[in-house]
Every structure is written in structure tokens, then in C-alpha cells.
XYZ file of C-alpha atoms in Angstrom:
495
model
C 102.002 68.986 51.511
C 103.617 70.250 54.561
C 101.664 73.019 56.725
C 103.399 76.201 57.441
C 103.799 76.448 61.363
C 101.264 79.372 61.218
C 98.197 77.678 62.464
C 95.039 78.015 60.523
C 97.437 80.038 57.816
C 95.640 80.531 54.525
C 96.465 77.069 53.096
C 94.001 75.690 55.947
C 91.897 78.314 55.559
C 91.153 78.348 51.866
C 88.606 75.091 51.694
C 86.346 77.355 54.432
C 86.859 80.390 52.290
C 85.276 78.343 49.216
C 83.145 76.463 51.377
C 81.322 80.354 51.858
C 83.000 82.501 54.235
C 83.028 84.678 51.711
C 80.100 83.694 49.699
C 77.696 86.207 51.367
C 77.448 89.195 48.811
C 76.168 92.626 50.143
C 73.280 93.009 49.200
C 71.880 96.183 50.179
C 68.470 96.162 52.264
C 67.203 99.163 53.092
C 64.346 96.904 55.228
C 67.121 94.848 57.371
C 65.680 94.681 61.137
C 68.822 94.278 62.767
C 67.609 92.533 66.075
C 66.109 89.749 63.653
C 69.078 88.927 61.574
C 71.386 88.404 63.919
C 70.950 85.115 63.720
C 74.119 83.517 63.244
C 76.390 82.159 66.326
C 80.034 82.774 66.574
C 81.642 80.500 68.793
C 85.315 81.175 70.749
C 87.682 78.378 71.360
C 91.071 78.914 72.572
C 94.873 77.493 71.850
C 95.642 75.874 75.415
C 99.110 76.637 74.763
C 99.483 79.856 73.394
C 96.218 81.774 74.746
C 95.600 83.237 71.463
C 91.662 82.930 70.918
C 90.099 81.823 67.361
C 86.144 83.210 66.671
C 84.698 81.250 63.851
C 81.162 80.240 62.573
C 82.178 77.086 60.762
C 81.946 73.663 62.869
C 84.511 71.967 60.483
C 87.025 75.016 61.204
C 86.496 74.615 64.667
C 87.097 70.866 64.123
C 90.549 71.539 62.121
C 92.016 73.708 64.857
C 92.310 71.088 67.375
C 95.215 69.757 65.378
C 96.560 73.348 66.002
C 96.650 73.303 69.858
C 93.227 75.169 70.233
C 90.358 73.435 72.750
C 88.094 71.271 71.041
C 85.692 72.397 73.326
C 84.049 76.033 72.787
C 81.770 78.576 73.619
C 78.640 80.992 72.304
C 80.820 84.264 72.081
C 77.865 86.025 70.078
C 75.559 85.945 67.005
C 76.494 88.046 63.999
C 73.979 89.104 61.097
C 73.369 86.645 58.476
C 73.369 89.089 55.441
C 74.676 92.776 54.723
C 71.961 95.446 54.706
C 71.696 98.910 55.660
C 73.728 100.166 58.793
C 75.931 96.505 58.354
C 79.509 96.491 58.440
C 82.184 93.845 57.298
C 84.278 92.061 59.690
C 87.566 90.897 58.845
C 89.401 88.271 60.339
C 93.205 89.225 61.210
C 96.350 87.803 61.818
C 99.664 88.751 63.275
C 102.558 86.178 62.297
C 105.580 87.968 65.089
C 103.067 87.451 67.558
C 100.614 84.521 66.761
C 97.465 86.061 67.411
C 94.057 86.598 65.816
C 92.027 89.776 66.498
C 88.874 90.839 64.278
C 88.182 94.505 62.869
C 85.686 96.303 61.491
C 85.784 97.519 57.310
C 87.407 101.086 57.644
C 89.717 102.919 60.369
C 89.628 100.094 62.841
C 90.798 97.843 60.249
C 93.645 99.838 59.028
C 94.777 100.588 62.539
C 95.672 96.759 62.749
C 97.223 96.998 60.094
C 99.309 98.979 60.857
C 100.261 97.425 64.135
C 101.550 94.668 61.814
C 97.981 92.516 61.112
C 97.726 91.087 57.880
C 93.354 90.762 56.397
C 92.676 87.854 55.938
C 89.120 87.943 54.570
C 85.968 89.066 55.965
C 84.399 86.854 58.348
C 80.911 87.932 59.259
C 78.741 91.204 59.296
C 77.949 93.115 61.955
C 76.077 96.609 63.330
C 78.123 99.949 62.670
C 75.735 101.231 65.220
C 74.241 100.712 68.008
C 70.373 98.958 68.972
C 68.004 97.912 71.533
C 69.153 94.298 71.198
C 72.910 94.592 70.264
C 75.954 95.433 72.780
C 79.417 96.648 71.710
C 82.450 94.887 71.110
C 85.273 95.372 73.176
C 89.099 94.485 72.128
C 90.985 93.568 74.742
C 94.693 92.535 75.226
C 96.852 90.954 77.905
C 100.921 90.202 76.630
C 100.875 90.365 72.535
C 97.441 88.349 71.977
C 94.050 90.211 71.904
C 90.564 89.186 72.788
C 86.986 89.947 71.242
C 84.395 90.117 72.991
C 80.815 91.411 72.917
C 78.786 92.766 76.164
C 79.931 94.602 79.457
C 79.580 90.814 80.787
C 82.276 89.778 78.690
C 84.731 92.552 78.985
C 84.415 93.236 82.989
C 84.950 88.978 83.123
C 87.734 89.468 81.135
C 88.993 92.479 82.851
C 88.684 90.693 85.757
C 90.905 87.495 84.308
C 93.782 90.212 83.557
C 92.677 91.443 80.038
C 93.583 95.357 79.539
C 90.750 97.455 77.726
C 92.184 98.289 74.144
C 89.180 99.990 72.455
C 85.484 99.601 71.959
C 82.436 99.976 69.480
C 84.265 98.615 66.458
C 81.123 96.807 65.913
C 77.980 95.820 67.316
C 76.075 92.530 67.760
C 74.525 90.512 70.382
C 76.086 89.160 73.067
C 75.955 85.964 74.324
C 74.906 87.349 77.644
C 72.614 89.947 77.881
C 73.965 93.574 78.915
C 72.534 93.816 82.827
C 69.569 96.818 82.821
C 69.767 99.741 84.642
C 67.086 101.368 86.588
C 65.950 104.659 84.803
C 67.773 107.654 86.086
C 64.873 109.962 87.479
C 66.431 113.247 87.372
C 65.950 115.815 90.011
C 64.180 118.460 89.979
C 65.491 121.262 88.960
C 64.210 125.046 90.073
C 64.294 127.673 86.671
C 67.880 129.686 86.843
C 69.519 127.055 89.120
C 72.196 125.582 87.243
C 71.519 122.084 88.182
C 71.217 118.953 86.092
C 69.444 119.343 83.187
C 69.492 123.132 82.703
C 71.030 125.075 80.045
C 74.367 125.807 81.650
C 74.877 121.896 82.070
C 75.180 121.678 78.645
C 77.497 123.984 78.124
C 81.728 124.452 79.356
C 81.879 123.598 83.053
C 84.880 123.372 85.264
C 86.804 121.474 87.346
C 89.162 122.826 89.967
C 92.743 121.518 90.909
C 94.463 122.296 94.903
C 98.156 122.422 94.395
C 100.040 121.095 97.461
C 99.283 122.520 100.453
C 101.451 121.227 102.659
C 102.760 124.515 103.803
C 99.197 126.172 104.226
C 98.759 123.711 107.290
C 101.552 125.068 109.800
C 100.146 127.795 111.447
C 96.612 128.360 112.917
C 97.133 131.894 111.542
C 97.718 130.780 107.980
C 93.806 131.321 106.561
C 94.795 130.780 102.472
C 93.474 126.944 102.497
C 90.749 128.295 103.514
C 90.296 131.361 101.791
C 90.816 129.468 98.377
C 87.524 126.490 99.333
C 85.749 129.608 100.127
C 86.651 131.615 97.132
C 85.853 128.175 95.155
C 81.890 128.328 96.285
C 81.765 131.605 95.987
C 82.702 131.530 92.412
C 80.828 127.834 92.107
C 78.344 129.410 89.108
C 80.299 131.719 87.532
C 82.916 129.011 86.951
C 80.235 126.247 86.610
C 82.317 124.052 89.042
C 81.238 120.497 88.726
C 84.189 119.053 91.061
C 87.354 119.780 93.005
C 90.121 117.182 93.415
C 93.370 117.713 95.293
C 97.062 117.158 93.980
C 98.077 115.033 97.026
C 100.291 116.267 100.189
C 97.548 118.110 101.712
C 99.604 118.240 105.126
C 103.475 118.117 105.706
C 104.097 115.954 108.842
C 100.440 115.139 109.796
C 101.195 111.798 111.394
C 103.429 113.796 114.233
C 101.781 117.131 114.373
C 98.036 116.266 114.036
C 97.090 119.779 114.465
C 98.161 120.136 110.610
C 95.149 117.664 109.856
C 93.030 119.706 111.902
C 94.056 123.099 110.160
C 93.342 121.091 106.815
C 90.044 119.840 107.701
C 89.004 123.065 108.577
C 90.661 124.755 105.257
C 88.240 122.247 102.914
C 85.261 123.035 105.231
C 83.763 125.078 102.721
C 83.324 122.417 100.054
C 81.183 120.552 102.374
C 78.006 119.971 101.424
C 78.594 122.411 98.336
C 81.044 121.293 95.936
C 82.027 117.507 95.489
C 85.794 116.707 96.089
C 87.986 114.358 96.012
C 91.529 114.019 97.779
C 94.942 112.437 96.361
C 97.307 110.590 98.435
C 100.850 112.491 98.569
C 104.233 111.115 100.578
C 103.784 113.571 103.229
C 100.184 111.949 103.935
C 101.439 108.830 104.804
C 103.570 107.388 107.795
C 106.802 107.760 105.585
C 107.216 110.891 106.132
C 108.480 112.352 109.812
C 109.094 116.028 111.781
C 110.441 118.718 109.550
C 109.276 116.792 106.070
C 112.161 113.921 105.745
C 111.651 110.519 105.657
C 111.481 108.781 108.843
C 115.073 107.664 109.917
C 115.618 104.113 110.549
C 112.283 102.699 108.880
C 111.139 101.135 105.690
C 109.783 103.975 103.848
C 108.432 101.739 101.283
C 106.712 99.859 103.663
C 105.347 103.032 105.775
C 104.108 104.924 102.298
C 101.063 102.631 102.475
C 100.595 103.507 105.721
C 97.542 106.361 105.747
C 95.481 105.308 108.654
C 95.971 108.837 110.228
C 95.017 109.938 106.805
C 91.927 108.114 106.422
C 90.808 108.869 110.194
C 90.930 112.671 108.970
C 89.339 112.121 106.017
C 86.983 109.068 105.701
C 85.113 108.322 103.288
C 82.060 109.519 103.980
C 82.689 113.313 103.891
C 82.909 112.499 99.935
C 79.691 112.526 98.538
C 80.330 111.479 95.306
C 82.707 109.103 95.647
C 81.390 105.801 94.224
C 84.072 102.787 95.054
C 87.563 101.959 96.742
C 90.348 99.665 95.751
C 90.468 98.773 99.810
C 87.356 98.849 102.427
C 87.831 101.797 104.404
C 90.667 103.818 102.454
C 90.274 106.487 100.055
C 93.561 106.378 98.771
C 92.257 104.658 95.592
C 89.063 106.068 95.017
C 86.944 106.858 91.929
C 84.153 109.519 92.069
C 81.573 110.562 89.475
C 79.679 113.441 88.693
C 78.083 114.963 84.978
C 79.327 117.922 83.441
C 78.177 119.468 79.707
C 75.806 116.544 79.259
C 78.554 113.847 79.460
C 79.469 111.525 82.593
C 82.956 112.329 83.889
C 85.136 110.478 86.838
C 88.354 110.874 88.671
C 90.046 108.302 89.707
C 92.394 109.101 92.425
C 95.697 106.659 92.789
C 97.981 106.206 95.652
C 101.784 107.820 94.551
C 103.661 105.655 92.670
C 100.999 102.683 92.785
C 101.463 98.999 93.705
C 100.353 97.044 90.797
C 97.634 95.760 92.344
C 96.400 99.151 92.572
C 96.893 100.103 88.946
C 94.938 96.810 88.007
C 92.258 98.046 89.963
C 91.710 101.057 88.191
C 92.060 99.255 85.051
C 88.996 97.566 85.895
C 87.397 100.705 86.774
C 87.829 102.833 83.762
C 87.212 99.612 81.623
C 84.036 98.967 83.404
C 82.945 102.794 82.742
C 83.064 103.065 79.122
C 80.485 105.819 78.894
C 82.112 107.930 81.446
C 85.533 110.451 80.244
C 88.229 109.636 82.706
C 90.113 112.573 84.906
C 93.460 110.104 86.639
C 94.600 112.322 89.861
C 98.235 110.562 91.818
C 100.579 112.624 93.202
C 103.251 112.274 91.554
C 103.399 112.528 87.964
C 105.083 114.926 85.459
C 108.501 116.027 85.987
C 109.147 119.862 86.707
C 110.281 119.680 83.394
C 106.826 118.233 81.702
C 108.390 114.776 81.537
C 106.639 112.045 82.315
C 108.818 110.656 85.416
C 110.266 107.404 85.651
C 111.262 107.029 89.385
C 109.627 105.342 92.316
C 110.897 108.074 94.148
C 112.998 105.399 95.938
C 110.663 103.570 97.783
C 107.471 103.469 95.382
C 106.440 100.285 94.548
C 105.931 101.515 90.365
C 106.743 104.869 88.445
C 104.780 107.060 86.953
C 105.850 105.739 83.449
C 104.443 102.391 84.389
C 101.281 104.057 85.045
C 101.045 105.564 81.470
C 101.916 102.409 79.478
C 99.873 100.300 81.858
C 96.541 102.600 82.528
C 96.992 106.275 81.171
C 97.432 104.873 77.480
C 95.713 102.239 76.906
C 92.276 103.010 77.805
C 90.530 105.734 75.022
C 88.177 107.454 77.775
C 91.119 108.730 80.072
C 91.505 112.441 79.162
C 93.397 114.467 81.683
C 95.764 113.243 84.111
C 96.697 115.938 87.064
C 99.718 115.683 89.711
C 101.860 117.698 91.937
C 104.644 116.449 94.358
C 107.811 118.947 92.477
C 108.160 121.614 90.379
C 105.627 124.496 90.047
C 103.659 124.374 86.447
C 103.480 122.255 83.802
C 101.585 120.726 81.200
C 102.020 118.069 78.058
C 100.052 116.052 75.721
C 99.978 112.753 74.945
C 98.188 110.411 72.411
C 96.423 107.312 73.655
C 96.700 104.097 71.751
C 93.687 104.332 70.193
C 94.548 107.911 69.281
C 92.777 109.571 71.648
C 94.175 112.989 73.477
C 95.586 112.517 76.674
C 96.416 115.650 78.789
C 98.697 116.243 81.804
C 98.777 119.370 84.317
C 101.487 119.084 87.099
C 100.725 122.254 89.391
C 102.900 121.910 92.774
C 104.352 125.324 93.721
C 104.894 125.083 97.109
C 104.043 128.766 97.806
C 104.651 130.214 101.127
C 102.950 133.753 99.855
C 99.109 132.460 98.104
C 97.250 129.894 97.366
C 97.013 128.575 93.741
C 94.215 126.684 92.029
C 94.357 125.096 88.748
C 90.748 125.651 87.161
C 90.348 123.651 83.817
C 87.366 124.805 81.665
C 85.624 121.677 79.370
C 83.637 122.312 76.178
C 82.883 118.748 75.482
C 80.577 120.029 72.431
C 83.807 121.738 70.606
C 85.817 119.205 72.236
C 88.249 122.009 73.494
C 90.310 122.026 77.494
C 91.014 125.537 78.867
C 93.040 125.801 81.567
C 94.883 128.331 83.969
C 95.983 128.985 87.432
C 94.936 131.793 89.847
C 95.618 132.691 93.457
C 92.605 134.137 94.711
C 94.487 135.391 98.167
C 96.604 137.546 96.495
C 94.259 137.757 93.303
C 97.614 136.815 90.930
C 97.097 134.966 87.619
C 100.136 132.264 88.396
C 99.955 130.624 84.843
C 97.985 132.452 81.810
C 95.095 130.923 79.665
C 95.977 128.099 77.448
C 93.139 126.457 75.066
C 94.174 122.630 73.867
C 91.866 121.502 71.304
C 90.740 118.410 69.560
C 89.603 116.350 72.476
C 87.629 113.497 71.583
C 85.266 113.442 74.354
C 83.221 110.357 75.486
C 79.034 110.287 74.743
């Protein structure tokens, strides 16, 4: 008989199926100990051709794919349990004929969300952990092109991150990886005086904030001009009836900083008042960068692509260290790719600040960041963004090296623990909402204005425990509400 072209189709398949893939039965066991019956090894081998990967327990199955293409050599990818019991979930093994590739899903919602991106079951491979335990680690599904990856353990996924595998979704199913998940020290909390606010008190659990700057390009022309300053201020003032957590800026903090360093000077001074009180964070905006010349145009005669990445007068104003919480850098030295965390309502939170429209190399970077913080719900600050409109833009802005388009289908999208994305650069307000791949909420705030008059501040309210965002703009120099209270529910936030 002649085989179909579809390696390891059915046809091949079926002797292993009789031979007792599927000759486990549940049997329900109330008594399973999960960290002792995961017992049974699952080993990965790859097609050398086509990169698709094929997980199997079956030594003669791994023998029969070499005449497929795959490697006859192979690796521990992790042990399974050998019999169904309680807390146990099915595994199915499937396939996807237009593209070639295997991927494995867990009985329910993660199985039917394969199918319908076009997998076909195939039959149920192996049991797993629905939840998690001491001695089990999560899998991770991971993708790079149209082929997918399964892995098990943060060791896994940040080496596969790191071999250009995009984070798809995680905790499908649980069971032990081949290399043990590295231990953490014990967070030691600090202490915490009664009526404080601090970690661990009652407010913590509850909605907190973050705050937003709007460009302030304009607010840094005259010494005179005190509404930079009057809006950090106003910020700590406010810091516990607003339960700030954090403060990021939209980008273009000065106008023509590299020839007029006085404007850096007026800006330092303007976020003085966060200091020491509030952690913040700064994005990267064109007029922060060498690209930009006297008066606010780009610099006649010059690459402006090439002078965009140029923010050493940036980073000499604002080095890293005045960020407390700021925890890693794409480059040594530069904060224009930056992530910072802090905890807010009991969860763990980051932004991730990205240079405007960001080289690849920077966007892979953050892909390994946010993939290699599962736990942690994901705020994405770059300057450029939404549209005026509320459109996600798809310009470089003429000499970018991506748009921000490429950002959403690359980063923004694909990872299920990026929430909010916030931007400035044009317009004045606007807002939209987005669903991730994995369904997840995604949602965008673009608050520029440009104001000559006040100072704006987006503050965004987060109930993680009704899963609800609350945002709204206010100029605390002239005491204006700029954009009214809007509540977006059904947020899907990250334990």
C-alpha cells in the first residue's frame, strides 16, 4: 500500500493506536499522588527538514518516523502520568495537514481552540495534571512560522524563546519537566506599619492605579512654564487616594533636547517629585532622539533613521539609575528598552517600555521578556501607537525601522499576559480594544494632546479581583476633566 505524503498520518499510526495508545481507560482514583505517577517519559525528536517536532512515548513510533525525515536521535521532553485519576486530564495528539505540524492539547477549550485553527484530534496520547503541584511545571505552546512547539518548564520555554520560538499560551497542562524549574529565594516581605498602604495591607488588594504623562514636549520651553511640575507634584500628593503603584511616560518628554539642553534640565526638574516616591518609567519619543533638530523638524541633511537610535543625550539625562524599579535593558546603559516591575491588587504587573517604531531586534527582546514573566500582567508603553483615529497605525513614520502593526501581530497579540498598551506621538485621546490570540483582552490608550494651556494625565484604575480597567484623564493645573470615566470590563487578569 502506498503511504499518504502526510507523515505519521493515521494509516502509520493505527498499529501504535492498537498496540495501546489508547488502551489506558480512566479509571477514576480519588487516591492518585500525582508527583508519583508521573512516571512515564515522553521523548521529542524533530523532522530535520521541516522543523515540525513529534512527542511520543512509543520507541517503535519513534523508530518509524525516521523514514519520515524526523532525527533518529531524541530527547527526554518530560514524563506524563501513567493512569487517569483525580485532577488528570487527556492529552490529544493533533495535526494540521496545510501546515504539517503536530501540536498537543489538553481535553476541553484548549483542544477545541486547535481545532478551530484547522487541527484535526487524532487520539489522546497521554494524561496529564489540570493543575498545578510541587513537582510538576506548566506547559508552554510555542510557535515560530506555522509549526508549534511543546514544551514543559520555564527551562524549556526561555531556551526556546531564546532559539526564536514566540510564546503562544501556557498551563494547558501540567507535568514534569525534564529539567527542573530553577527555585527562587522566598520573598521576605517588608514590613509594613498599620494604615500605610504598603505591600501586604488591605488597600493592596484592592483597585490601584497607574498614571500615564501625555507628551510634554511643550511643558519644557520656558523656565517659567511650572505644569510638568505641578502635575509629578499633584501625582504624590494624590499617591493614596489614587493608590498609585507606577507612573510611565508616553515618550517625547522634550522637543529639541539634543540642541537646547536646557529643555532636559526643565524636564528633570518637572519629574523631581517622583523621586524617591513614586516608581516611573520613561518612553522613548522622536523628539528624544538625535533625529529631531531646532524648532521640532527633522534634522536637514541626515539619516533620520539612522539618528532615531541615537539617545545618548537622552540617556545622560536620564540614566538608569534614577529608576528604581526598573529590572533589565535590551542594551547596557540605555533605557530605551526597559522593563520595570512593581505589585498592584495582589498580582505582579510590568511595563515594558519600547523604543518608537522598534528594530526587530528590539521587539524580540521583549518577546523574551514577557515570555519569561508568565506570572506577571504586561502594561507595553512605545511612543507611537494608535492613530488619532483609534487605529492601530501602520507607518514607520518614514524612518522607523517597524510599525506599530508589526508590533501587535509580533508582541501585543500573541502573548496572553499583555493587557494594556499606552502611546502618544499624534492626536489627543483615544482608546480601543483588542483580543489576543489566546482570547485574552488587550487594551490601548493613545493620550498625546499637545496642550499649550494644562497638563493632562491619564490615570487608569485596576480591579484585578472583578477583572474591570477604569480609566480617565485630568489636568490637575487647570483642575479640567479632559476625557470622562470609562469602565472596560472582562479583563482576564494574570495570578
Amino acid at each position: 500500500m502506498k503511504l499518504s505524503k502526510r507523515w505519521l498520518s493515521l494509516a502509520v499510526l493505527a498499529p501504535l493506536v492498537m498496540a495501546g495508545v489508547q488502551a489506558q481507560p480512566a479509571q477514576a482514583d480519588p487516591s492518585v499522588d500525582a508527583c508519583k505517577t508521573f512516571t512515564i517519559d515522553v521523548l521529542r525528536t524533530e523532522n530535520v527538514r521541516s522543523g515540525a517536532a513529534l512527542l511520543t512515548q512509543f520507541p517503535s513510533e519513534l523508530k518509524s518516523s525516521v523514514s519520515y525525515g524526523f532525527s533518529a536521535s531524541s530527547e527526554l521532553a518530560f514524563k506524563t502520568a501513567s493512569k487517569s485519576g483525580t485532577g488528570i486530564v487527556n492529552v490529544w495528539r493533533m495535526y494540521n495537514a496545510k501546515a504539517g505540524d503536530f501540536s498537543w492539547a489538553a481535553e476541553g477549550a484548549d483542544r477545541d481552540a486547535l481545532v478551530a485553527a484547522g487541527y484535526t484530534s487524532e487520539f489522546k496520547q497521554f494524561f496529564a495534571s489540570g493543575d498545578d503541584a510541587d513537582c510538576l511545571s506548566s506547559a508552554y505552546r510555542l510557535r515560530k512560522g506555522n509549526k508549534s512547539r511543546i514544551v514543559v518548564g520555564v527551562v524549556a520555554r526561555d531556551n526556546s524563546v531564546r532559539d526564536g520560538w514566540s510564546l503562544a499560551s501556557s498551563g494547558m497542562f501540567y507535568a514534569v519537566p525534564a529539567v527542573p524549574d530553577p527555585v527562587e529565594p522566598p520573598v521576605v516581605p517588608d514590613p509594613v506599619e498599620p494604615g500605610d498602604g504598603g505591600h501586604g495591607s488591605p488597600a493592596d488588594e484592592e483597585a490601584f492605579s497607574i498614571a500615564v504623562i501625555p507628551d510634554t514636549q511643550q511643558e519644557t520651553w520656558s523656565d517659567s512654564d511650572s505644569r510638568f511640575k505641578n502635575r509629578s507634584q499633584w501625582l504624590v500628593d494624590n499617591a493614596e487616594k489614587e493608590n498609585l503603584k507606577f507612573v510611565t511616560h508616553a515618550g517625547d518628554v522634550v522637543d529639541w533636547g539634543n540642541a537646547v539642553p536646557e529643555q532636559y534640565t526643565r524636564a528633570k526638574a518637572g519629574l523631581a517629585p517622583l523621586d524617591k516616591k513614586i516608581p516611573y518609567s520613561l518612553t522613548v519619543g522622536n523628539h528624544d532622539t538625535a533625529a529631531v533638530c531646532r524648532g521640532g523638524s527633522a534634522c536637514p541633511g541626515r539619516d533620520t533613521s539612522v539618528d532615531v537610535r541615537d539617545t545618548a543625550v537622552f540617556n545622560a539625562a536620564f540614566g538608569s539609575a534614577r529608576f528604581t524599579s526598573m529590572k533589565g535593558q535590551f542594551e547596557a546603559g540605555k533605557v530605551d528598552n526597559s522593563f520595570s516591575t512593581f505589585e498592584g491588587g495582589g498580582e505582579k504587573w510590568m511595563v515594558l517600555n519600547l523604543e518608537l517604531w522598534p528594530r526587530k531586534s528590539a521587539v524580540a527582546w521583549g518577546q523574551s521578556v514577557v515570555a519569561s514573566h508568565p506570572d506577571h500582567n504586561v502594561i507595553v508603553a512605545t511612543h507611537s501607537y494608535l492613530n488619532a483615529d483609534g487605529s492601530i497605525s501602520t507607518s514607520n513614520g518614514g524612518y522607523g525601522a517597524t510599525s506599530p502593526m508589526y508590533l501587535f501581530d509580533s508582541l501585543i497579540k500573541v502573548y496572553p499576559n499583555i493587557k494594556i498598551v499606552v502611546s502618544g506621538h499624534t492626536g489627543e485621546s483615544a482608546s480601543r480594544v483588542d483580543t489576543g490570540n489566546s482570547g485574552n483582552k488587550i487594551l490601548s490608550l493613545l493620550q498625546c494632546f499637545h496642550s499649550r494651556t494644562t497638563n493632562p494625565v491619564r490615570l487608569i484604575e485596576i480591579n484585578a479581583s472583578s477583572g474591570t480597567v477604569t480609566h480617565r484623564v485630568y489636568a490637575p493645573y487647570t483642575d479640567e476633566t479632559l476625557v470622562s470615566e470609562t469602565v472596560v470590563p472582562g479583563f482576564d487578569f494574570t495570578h
